[in-house]
């Protein structure tokens, strides 16, 4: 088959779906080398190089305009090795992505070792395991449980200080050395290691007034998964310049006295735990479709 008639994985799938005479083959979700080449070309040479590789590979435009703009805006230049400083051929701009084909696909390969976790503790020390396992879902259409107010109360009633740090998503690295980082789209709050709020809500005007959002509250065993993810995120995060964050303190082990009155353990009295529960102030007229836990 000639190069001009070659079809990329996505284009071939679309052609099979549109043809009423061809039964679509089983979807192939393996790594797409054509997509990698096109993404590398966008990083190295911009939109023109991206479209050229798509044409060469017989592939469709698989990036939205927002995605393409993000990749170009977040692109980072590779570090210059000593032997290329001042060289006429230095830099990735002139690279032809079609000459970088290979049988490997490692666009997000880690460049360093796994960071050390924030802390570790035995099961007996985990406050959330002393809570009853439950899941409660709140919808923005439920006017009796305002999502914005629930999240705000959760933040203001916590007993630990909040640490301000920044963390990136995965790193995509082209063969030329140029790279860009993704974003963290996970949204969850672990309140004093007792329960988790997770959902799509953001503190923006659009989310507060016109977007529809969902918020879930988890207690008990499910919190452990968020605990693990949080510690991985914290280990790879960095302090935000210009902001002074307090020292992160691990939860008080069961039976120990709170340090300086700032930390509360799950072994505290019921009245203490209710006073810091942001959900205790809900309206008595809860929406019948929303399950709440006492």
XYZ file of N, CA, C and O in Angstrom, residues 135-248:
456
model
N -22.044 6.619 51.559
C -21.882 7.470 50.381
C -23.140 8.316 50.231
O -24.260 7.800 50.229
N -22.956 9.619 50.141
C -24.064 10.551 49.985
C -23.800 11.402 48.756
O -22.684 11.876 48.561
N -24.799 11.587 47.923
C -24.654 12.340 46.682
C -25.532 13.584 46.725
O -26.708 13.515 47.095
N -24.947 14.719 46.353
C -25.667 15.982 46.296
C -25.627 16.506 44.860
O -24.580 16.494 44.215
N -26.771 16.977 44.379
C -26.861 17.565 43.049
C -27.127 19.063 43.173
O -27.778 19.511 44.125
N -26.644 19.820 42.204
C -26.807 21.266 42.278
C -28.263 21.689 42.139
O -28.642 22.778 42.549
N -29.087 20.831 41.566
C -30.504 21.143 41.430
C -31.242 21.033 42.762
O -32.378 21.494 42.880
N -30.620 20.408 43.755
C -31.219 20.287 45.078
C -30.951 21.580 45.847
O -29.863 21.799 46.379
N -31.935 22.444 45.912
C -31.756 23.766 46.522
C -31.662 23.711 48.046
O -31.286 24.681 48.686
N -32.019 22.568 48.647
C -31.946 22.438 50.096
C -30.524 22.141 50.570
O -30.222 22.289 51.750
N -29.668 21.691 49.661
C -28.269 21.390 49.997
C -27.369 22.077 48.984
O -26.968 21.499 47.985
N -27.101 23.366 49.229
C -26.289 24.149 48.314
C -24.854 23.635 48.307
O -24.191 23.603 49.355
N -24.364 23.207 47.158
C -23.027 22.617 47.064
C -21.942 23.600 47.497
O -21.014 23.244 48.228
N -22.067 24.833 47.062
C -21.056 25.836 47.428
C -20.968 26.000 48.949
O -19.877 26.048 49.522
N -22.123 26.070 49.612
C -22.116 26.237 51.062
C -21.581 25.003 51.767
O -20.891 25.102 52.787
N -21.891 23.804 51.243
C -21.382 22.580 51.856
C -19.859 22.535 51.817
O -19.206 22.196 52.795
N -19.279 22.904 50.667
C -17.822 22.881 50.536
C -17.190 23.948 51.418
O -16.167 23.713 52.075
N -17.786 25.119 51.448
C -17.245 26.197 52.286
C -17.263 25.814 53.765
O -16.298 26.059 54.495
N -18.358 25.230 54.227
C -18.433 24.831 55.623
C -17.415 23.738 55.945
O -16.840 23.708 57.028
N -17.198 22.846 54.974
C -16.214 21.787 55.175
C -14.824 22.377 55.387
O -14.076 21.933 56.253
N -14.484 23.408 54.627
C -13.157 24.026 54.730
C -13.023 24.827 56.022
O -12.016 24.734 56.737
N -14.025 25.623 56.357
C -13.918 26.504 57.514
C -13.993 25.764 58.844
O -13.497 26.259 59.859
N -14.581 24.569 58.867
C -14.743 23.851 60.131
C -13.674 22.783 60.368
O -13.742 22.034 61.333
N -12.684 22.699 59.500
C -11.603 21.753 59.753
C -10.719 22.266 60.876
O -10.615 23.463 61.117
N -10.077 21.342 61.584
C -9.237 21.711 62.724
C -7.765 21.809 62.360
O -6.969 22.315 63.140
N -7.315 21.313 61.202
C -5.904 21.415 60.802
C -5.751 22.665 59.871
O -6.641 22.953 59.065
N -4.526 23.098 59.859
C -4.182 24.203 58.933
C -4.126 23.708 57.506
O -3.939 22.558 57.200
N -4.341 24.651 56.563
C -4.350 24.266 55.142
C -2.998 24.617 54.529
O -2.531 25.743 54.645
N -2.391 23.672 53.826
C -1.103 23.906 53.170
C -1.336 24.194 51.692
O -2.048 23.458 51.008
N -0.773 25.282 51.187
C -0.959 25.701 49.795
C 0.220 25.214 48.965
O 1.350 25.656 49.157
N -0.035 24.307 48.044
C 1.018 23.760 47.196
C 0.495 23.602 45.773
O -0.718 23.669 45.530
N 1.395 23.404 44.846
C 1.045 23.264 43.440
C 1.519 21.913 42.916
O 2.612 21.454 43.257
N 0.699 21.278 42.080
C 1.056 19.967 41.534
C 0.601 19.880 40.088
O -0.420 20.458 39.708
N 1.387 19.208 39.271
C 1.079 19.047 37.854
C 0.516 17.653 37.593
O 0.567 16.768 38.442
N 0.002 17.482 36.368
C -0.449 16.170 35.941
C 0.718 15.382 35.361
O 1.884 15.593 35.713
N 0.425 14.479 34.448
C 1.466 13.681 33.811
C 2.289 14.543 32.842
O 1.838 15.584 32.363
N 3.506 14.100 32.551
C 4.402 14.802 31.634
C 4.441 14.071 30.302
O 4.684 12.866 30.255
N 4.172 14.794 29.215
C 4.335 14.244 27.872
C 5.659 14.767 27.327
O 5.901 15.978 27.301
N 6.507 13.868 26.884
C 7.824 14.257 26.381
C 7.990 13.772 24.950
O 7.865 12.577 24.666
N 8.242 14.710 24.038
C 8.500 14.348 22.646
C 9.916 13.822 22.511
O 10.765 14.004 23.390
N 10.195 13.163 21.377
C 11.539 12.616 21.169
C 12.585 13.697 21.030
O 13.771 13.454 21.249
N 12.153 14.910 20.673
C 13.097 16.014 20.551
C 13.527 16.538 21.917
O 14.497 17.279 22.017
N 12.786 16.178 22.961
C 13.081 16.666 24.298
C 12.091 17.698 24.792
O 12.022 17.980 25.989
N 11.307 18.280 23.879
C 10.293 19.234 24.322
C 9.200 18.485 25.064
O 8.909 17.330 24.768
N 8.588 19.153 26.000
C 7.604 18.480 26.844
C 6.529 19.464 27.278
O 6.676 20.684 27.161
N 5.446 18.918 27.808
C 4.430 19.740 28.455
C 3.768 18.903 29.539
O 3.757 17.677 29.480
N 3.256 19.596 30.540
C 2.631 18.924 31.681
C 1.123 19.071 31.618
O 0.598 20.100 31.171
N 0.437 18.029 32.069
C -1.009 18.078 32.156
C -1.451 18.753 33.441
O -0.641 19.238 34.235
N -2.746 18.781 33.638
C -3.316 19.402 34.824
C -3.909 18.349 35.755
O -4.181 17.230 35.339
N -4.102 18.733 36.987
C -4.797 17.882 37.948
C -6.284 18.189 37.839
O -6.727 19.297 38.160
N -7.037 17.243 37.356
C -8.484 17.419 37.242
C -9.241 16.727 38.378
O -10.461 16.773 38.420
N -8.508 16.079 39.257
C -9.142 15.462 40.417
C -9.552 16.556 41.397
O -8.794 17.489 41.648
N -10.736 16.448 41.939
C -11.208 17.425 42.913
C -11.772 16.678 44.111
O -12.827 16.049 44.021
N -11.034 16.724 45.197
C -11.555 16.121 46.416
C -10.927 16.776 47.635
O -9.836 17.343 47.565
N -11.651 16.736 48.731
C -11.206 17.289 50.000
C -11.286 16.195 51.051
O -12.318 15.530 51.178
N -10.190 15.987 51.770
C -10.196 15.088 52.920
C -10.261 15.963 54.165
O -9.316 16.691 54.454
N -11.368 15.917 54.862
C -11.574 16.775 56.025
C -11.098 16.081 57.290
O -11.727 15.127 57.770
N -9.983 16.572 57.835
C -9.419 16.043 59.087
C -9.303 14.529 59.079
O -9.454 13.878 60.123
N -9.081 13.949 57.932
C -8.889 12.506 57.782
C -10.113 11.707 58.243
O -9.994 10.550 58.629
N -11.310 12.315 58.152
C -12.517 11.625 58.590
C -13.482 11.326 57.446
O -14.110 10.288 57.414
N -13.640 12.269 56.504
C -14.512 12.031 55.367
C -13.986 12.772 54.149
O -13.121 13.638 54.254
N -14.519 12.430 52.994
C -14.064 13.000 51.719
C -15.231 13.646 50.994
O -16.339 13.093 50.954
N -14.980 14.814 50.420
C -15.891 15.435 49.464
C -15.236 15.368 48.097
O -14.067 15.756 47.940
N -15.956 14.875 47.116
C -15.399 14.753 45.769
C -16.477 15.112 44.758
O -17.642 14.729 44.910
N -16.095 15.856 43.730
C -17.075 16.235 42.721
C -16.491 17.132 41.665
O -15.280 17.295 41.547
N -17.370 17.760 40.893
C -16.957 18.587 39.754
C -16.984 20.077 40.065
O -16.621 20.887 39.210
N -17.395 20.460 41.262
C -17.579 21.873 41.582
C -16.251 22.617 41.680
O -15.266 22.098 42.191
N -16.250 23.864 41.179
C -15.117 24.776 41.328
C -15.643 26.115 41.838
O -16.806 26.463 41.613
N -14.773 26.865 42.528
C -15.181 28.170 43.045
C -15.090 29.227 41.938
O -14.277 30.141 41.980
N -15.944 29.083 40.952
C -16.033 30.046 39.854
C -17.466 30.538 39.749
O -18.409 29.899 40.244
N -17.640 31.675 39.094
C -18.986 32.232 38.938
C -19.867 31.298 38.123
O -21.049 31.102 38.451
N -19.308 30.713 37.068
C -20.093 29.824 36.214
C -20.575 28.602 36.980
O -21.729 28.183 36.849
N -19.674 28.000 37.795
C -20.080 26.830 38.575
C -21.130 27.195 39.616
O -22.031 26.406 39.910
N -21.022 28.382 40.160
C -21.950 28.778 41.198
C -23.322 29.183 40.697
O -24.290 29.153 41.466
N -23.427 29.556 39.397
C -24.687 30.105 38.909
C -25.321 29.340 37.749
O -26.554 29.253 37.681
N -24.520 28.817 36.831
C -25.133 28.226 35.638
C -24.717 26.786 35.360
O -25.495 26.016 34.790
N -23.506 26.393 35.728
C -23.087 25.015 35.484
C -23.767 24.071 36.469
O -24.046 24.439 37.605
N -24.023 22.855 36.015
C -24.548 21.831 36.911
C -23.383 20.993 37.431
O -22.534 20.549 36.664
N -23.379 20.763 38.730
C -22.292 20.025 39.358
C -22.836 18.933 40.266
O -24.033 18.902 40.585
N -21.947 18.056 40.656
C -22.294 16.961 41.551
C -21.255 16.899 42.655
O -20.074 17.199 42.436
N -21.683 16.557 43.856
C -20.796 16.443 44.999
C -21.116 15.148 45.733
O -22.281 14.845 45.991
N -20.085 14.373 46.048
C -20.255 13.121 46.769
C -19.479 13.179 48.075
O -18.370 13.705 48.130
N -20.092 12.646 49.127
C -19.443 12.549 50.424
C -19.226 11.081 50.747
O -20.154 10.271 50.653
N -17.987 10.715 51.096
C -17.640 9.337 51.430
C -17.091 9.284 52.852
O -16.303 10.144 53.254
N -17.486 8.268 53.576
C -16.926 8.011 54.898
C -16.521 6.545 54.991
O -16.960 5.722 54.188
N -15.680 6.232 55.954
C -15.285 4.849 56.178
C -14.202 4.366 55.233
O -13.265 5.100 54.891
N -14.326 3.132 54.781
C -13.291 2.455 54.002
C -12.923 3.183 52.721
O -11.763 3.194 52.305
N -13.890 3.821 52.052
C -13.618 4.488 50.771
C -12.623 5.631 50.905
O -11.922 5.972 49.947
N -12.519 6.217 52.093
C -11.601 7.341 52.296
C -10.151 6.902 52.128
O -9.283 7.700 51.767
N -9.878 5.629 52.369
C -8.513 5.127 52.284
C -7.925 5.306 50.887
O -6.743 5.603 50.724
N -8.744 5.132 49.851
C -8.263 5.303 48.481
C -7.888 6.760 48.208
O -6.870 7.046 47.565
N -8.689 7.689 48.715
C -8.368 9.103 48.554
C -7.135 9.476 49.370
O -6.341 10.325 48.954
N -6.980 8.861 50.518
C -5.800 9.091 51.353
C -4.525 8.721 50.590
O -3.538 9.470 50.571
N -4.533 7.559 49.953
C -3.370 7.123 49.181
C -3.073 8.091 48.030
O -1.920 8.476 47.796
N -4.118 8.504 47.312
C -3.923 9.409 46.174
C -3.414 10.768 46.648
O -2.523 11.364 46.023
N -3.960 11.260 47.757
C -3.514 12.544 48.274
C -2.037 12.523 48.640
O -1.290 13.462 48.344
N -1.599 11.448 49.270
C -0.195 11.379 49.679
C 0.732 11.317 48.474
O 1.842 11.844 48.510
N 0.283 10.663 47.381
C 1.080 10.668 46.151
C 1.127 12.076 45.538
O 2.180 12.532 45.078
N -0.007 12.758 45.529
C -0.053 14.114 44.983
C 0.816 15.059 45.806
O 1.558 15.872 45.253
N 0.736 14.948 47.125
C 1.514 15.834 47.981
C 3.008 15.597 47.806
O 3.811 16.539 47.816
N 3.398 14.343 47.617
C 4.815 14.020 47.464
C 5.402 14.637 46.198
O 6.589 14.959 46.148
N 4.577 14.797 45.172
C 5.064 15.363 43.914
C 4.760 16.855 43.780
O 5.061 17.457 42.751
N 4.182 17.460 44.807
C 3.809 18.878 44.739
C 4.972 19.770 45.146
O 5.979 19.313 45.683
N 4.798 21.066 44.896
C 5.816 22.058 45.233
C 5.156 23.237 45.941
O 3.991 23.547 45.683
N 5.877 23.914 46.812
C 5.303 25.095 47.480
C 4.999 26.188 46.467
O 5.676 26.325 45.443
N 3.968 26.953 46.730
C 3.618 28.087 45.883
C 4.444 29.283 46.327
O 4.407 29.675 47.499
N 5.199 29.876 45.403
C 6.072 30.989 45.729
C 5.260 32.187 46.223
O 4.225 32.526 45.659
N 5.725 32.804 47.302
C 5.060 33.983 47.830
C 4.045 33.684 48.900
O 3.576 34.592 49.581
N 3.677 32.403 49.055
C 2.716 32.025 50.083
C 3.422 31.186 51.145
O 4.105 30.228 50.817
N 3.238 31.535 52.395
C 3.849 30.799 53.490
C 2.846 29.790 54.024
O 1.793 30.153 54.542
N 3.140 28.522 53.852
C 2.233 27.466 54.276
C 2.685 26.901 55.608
O 3.876 26.784 55.881
N 1.740 26.532 56.466
C 2.101 25.922 57.754
C 2.634 24.521 57.554
O 2.426 23.890 56.532
N 3.338 24.035 58.550
C 3.862 22.682 58.497
C 2.718 21.688 58.578
O 1.848 21.793 59.444
N 2.694 20.723 57.661
C 1.633 19.729 57.656
C 1.852 18.756 58.792
O 2.926 18.181 58.941
